[in-house]
């Protein structure tokens, strides 16, 4: 498996929702340890993912376990799973959460846009994202991370949350690291 794509662009954050201004006390409450919580969690997920992948190269089995790991380890996530690129459209892969739409054309919804633009997209409020495809009425925010084998787009990892503004740059960084580990492990992924 080749290294990461050079095609990949920085994370895009769209349709930002204004949060109520935090009080000084609330700002102080965001301690250093809280700032380190997500990177620490993602570092532990990398270790757990590597352990789940060890000795196994079946794409469906590994993607299923990867989605279960994310769904059960990340707080406030109601959907976690994959769409894989097949003949210019995204087709539902292994996931955890409610049943979801099976096919997403390139450029459509958050998944199709992330795939088309080859970049991670964070949507703080899906109700403000034009063209958002609603699979679960409980979802309020979303992050979509494209998967690459070198320059080749393989599909996307999609996570939904009932919490507005659930995903940030630390999630984007952590999830990108996880998908890099995943893709590097899988040989001969896709067509
Ligand atoms: N909301 C996505 C569709 C997939 S579901 O969230 C599982 C989108 O707009 O592409």
Coordinates of C-alpha atoms and ligand atoms in Angstrom, one line a residue:
X1 CA 0.0 0.0 0.0
X2 CA 1.5 3.3 -0.9
X3 CA 1.8 6.3 1.3
X4 CA -0.7 9.1 1.8
X5 CA -2.1 11.1 -1.0
X6 CA -0.5 14.3 -2.1
X7 CA -3.9 15.2 -3.4
X8 CA -5.3 15.6 0.0
X9 CA -6.3 19.1 1.1
X10 CA -6.7 20.6 4.5
X11 CA -9.9 20.1 6.5
X12 CA -12.8 22.2 5.4
X13 CA -15.2 23.5 8.0
X14 CA -18.6 24.5 6.6
X15 CA -21.8 26.1 7.8
X16 CA -20.3 27.1 11.1
X17 CA -22.9 27.6 13.8
X18 CA -22.4 30.4 16.2
X19 CA -22.2 29.0 19.8
X20 CA -23.3 31.2 22.7
X21 CA -20.4 33.2 24.0
X22 CA -18.5 31.3 26.8
X23 CA -18.2 32.9 30.2
X24 CA -14.7 33.7 31.5
X25 CA -15.3 30.9 34.1
X26 CA -16.3 28.5 31.4
X27 CA -13.3 29.4 29.4
X28 CA -11.0 28.8 32.4
X29 CA -12.7 25.4 32.8
X30 CA -11.2 24.3 29.5
X31 CA -8.0 23.0 31.1
X32 CA -4.9 21.8 29.5
X33 CA -5.9 18.2 30.3
X34 CA -9.2 18.7 28.4
X35 CA -7.2 20.1 25.4
X36 CA -5.2 16.9 25.4
X37 CA -8.1 14.5 25.9
X38 CA -9.0 14.0 22.2
X39 CA -5.4 13.5 21.0
X40 CA -4.9 11.0 23.8
X41 CA -8.1 9.1 22.9
X42 CA -7.1 9.0 19.2
X43 CA -3.6 7.8 20.1
X44 CA -5.2 4.9 22.1
X45 CA -7.6 4.2 19.2
X46 CA -4.6 3.8 16.8
X47 CA -3.1 1.2 19.1
X48 CA -6.5 -0.6 19.4
X49 CA -7.0 -0.4 15.6
X50 CA -3.6 -1.9 14.9
X51 CA -4.4 -4.7 17.3
X52 CA -7.8 -5.4 15.6
X53 CA -6.1 -5.4 12.2
X54 CA -3.2 -7.6 13.1
X55 CA -3.0 -10.8 10.9
X56 CA -6.3 -10.0 9.1
X57 CA -6.6 -8.4 5.6
X58 CA -10.2 -8.9 4.8
X59 CA -11.5 -5.5 3.9
X60 CA -15.1 -6.0 5.0
X61 CA -14.1 -7.6 8.3
X62 CA -11.6 -4.9 9.1
X63 CA -13.8 -2.0 8.1
X64 CA -16.6 -3.5 10.3
X65 CA -14.4 -3.8 13.3
X66 CA -12.9 -0.3 12.6
X67 CA -16.5 1.2 12.6
X68 CA -17.4 -0.6 15.7
X69 CA -14.3 0.6 17.5
X70 CA -15.1 4.2 16.6
X71 CA -18.8 3.9 17.4
X72 CA -18.2 2.5 20.8
X73 CA -15.1 4.6 21.8
X74 CA -16.0 8.1 20.6
X75 CA -18.6 9.9 22.8
X76 CA -21.7 11.3 21.3
X77 CA -21.5 9.5 18.0
X78 CA -24.8 7.9 16.5
X79 CA -23.4 6.7 13.2
X80 CA -19.9 5.6 12.1
X81 CA -19.1 3.8 8.9
X82 CA -17.8 3.7 5.4
X83 CA -18.9 4.4 1.9
X84 CA -16.6 2.9 -0.8
X85 CA -16.2 4.3 -4.3
X86 CA -17.6 2.0 -7.0
X87 CA -18.1 3.3 -10.6
X88 CA -18.2 6.9 -9.7
X89 CA -20.6 6.6 -6.8
X90 CA -20.2 5.9 -3.1
X91 CA -21.7 2.7 -1.9
X92 CA -22.5 1.9 1.7
X93 CA -19.9 -0.3 3.5
X94 CA -19.6 -1.6 7.0
X95 CA -21.1 0.7 9.6
X96 CA -22.6 1.0 13.1
X97 CA -25.8 2.9 13.6
X98 CA -29.2 3.2 12.0
X99 CA -29.7 1.9 8.4
X100 CA -28.4 4.4 5.9
X101 CA -28.8 5.4 2.3
X102 CA -27.0 2.9 0.1
X103 CA -25.7 5.0 -2.8
X104 CA -24.4 8.6 -2.8
X105 CA -23.4 10.2 -6.1
X106 CA -20.1 12.1 -6.2
X107 CA -20.6 15.7 -5.2
X108 CA -23.9 14.9 -3.3
X109 CA -24.3 15.3 0.4
X110 CA -21.4 15.7 2.8
X111 CA -20.0 12.4 1.8
X112 CA -20.1 13.1 -1.9
X113 CA -18.6 16.5 -1.5
X114 CA -15.7 15.2 0.7
X115 CA -15.1 12.6 -2.0
X116 CA -15.3 15.0 -4.9
X117 CA -13.1 17.6 -3.2
X118 CA -10.7 15.1 -1.7
X119 CA -10.8 16.8 1.6
X120 CA -12.0 16.2 5.2
X121 CA -15.2 18.1 5.8
X122 CA -16.5 19.1 9.2
X123 CA -20.2 20.1 9.3
X124 CA -21.0 21.7 12.7
X125 CA -24.7 21.8 11.9
X126 CA -26.0 19.5 9.2
X127 CA -29.3 21.5 9.0
X128 CA -27.3 24.4 7.6
X129 CA -25.5 22.3 5.0
X130 CA -27.2 22.6 1.6
X131 CA -27.8 19.1 0.1
X132 CA -27.1 17.2 3.3
X133 CA -28.5 13.7 3.1
X134 CA -30.3 12.9 6.3
X135 CA -30.1 9.2 7.2
X136 CA -30.8 9.5 10.9
X137 CA -33.0 12.3 12.2
X138 CA -30.9 12.3 15.4
X139 CA -27.8 13.6 13.5
X140 CA -27.0 17.2 14.0
X141 CA -23.3 17.3 13.1
X142 CA -21.0 15.3 10.9
X143 CA -17.4 14.7 9.8
X144 CA -16.4 13.0 6.6
X145 CA -12.8 11.8 5.9
X146 CA -11.8 10.6 2.5
X147 CA -9.7 7.4 2.2
X148 CA -6.8 7.3 -0.3
X149 CA -4.5 4.7 -1.6
X150 CA -1.8 7.2 -2.8
X151 CA -3.7 9.3 -5.4
X152 CA -6.6 6.9 -5.7
X153 CA -9.8 7.7 -3.8
X154 CA -11.1 4.6 -2.1
X155 CA -14.1 6.0 -0.3
X156 CA -15.0 7.9 2.8
X157 CA -15.3 7.4 6.5
X158 CA -18.4 9.1 7.9
X159 CA -19.3 10.0 11.5
X160 CA -22.5 11.6 12.7
X161 CA -23.4 13.1 16.1
X162 CA -26.6 14.3 17.8
X163 CA -24.5 17.1 19.3
X164 CA -24.1 20.4 17.3
X165 CA -20.5 21.2 16.7
X166 CA -19.3 17.7 18.0
X167 CA -16.3 17.5 15.6
X168 CA -13.3 19.7 15.4
X169 CA -9.8 19.8 14.0
X170 CA -8.5 17.4 16.6
X171 CA -11.1 14.9 15.4
X172 CA -10.1 15.5 11.8
X173 CA -6.5 14.9 12.7
X174 CA -7.2 11.8 14.8
X175 CA -9.5 10.2 12.2
X176 CA -7.1 11.0 9.4
X177 CA -4.4 9.2 11.2
X178 CA -6.7 6.2 11.8
X179 CA -7.7 5.9 8.2
X180 CA -4.1 6.2 7.1
X181 CA -3.3 3.2 9.4
X182 CA -6.3 1.4 8.1
X183 CA -5.5 1.9 4.4
X184 CA -1.8 1.2 4.9
X185 CA -2.8 -2.2 6.4
X186 CA -5.2 -3.2 3.6
X187 CA -3.6 -4.5 0.5
X188 CA -5.4 -4.5 -2.9
X189 CA -8.3 -2.4 -1.5
X190 CA -10.9 -1.5 -4.1
X191 CA -11.1 -2.4 -7.8
Ligands
LIG1 N1 -25.3 12.6 5.8 C1 -24.5 12.0 4.8 C2 -25.2 10.7 4.3 C3 -24.7 9.5 5.0 S1 -25.4 9.3 6.5 O1 -25.1 10.4 7.4 C4 -24.9 7.9 7.2 C5 -24.3 12.9 3.7 O2 -24.9 14.0 3.6 O3 -23.6 12.6 2.7

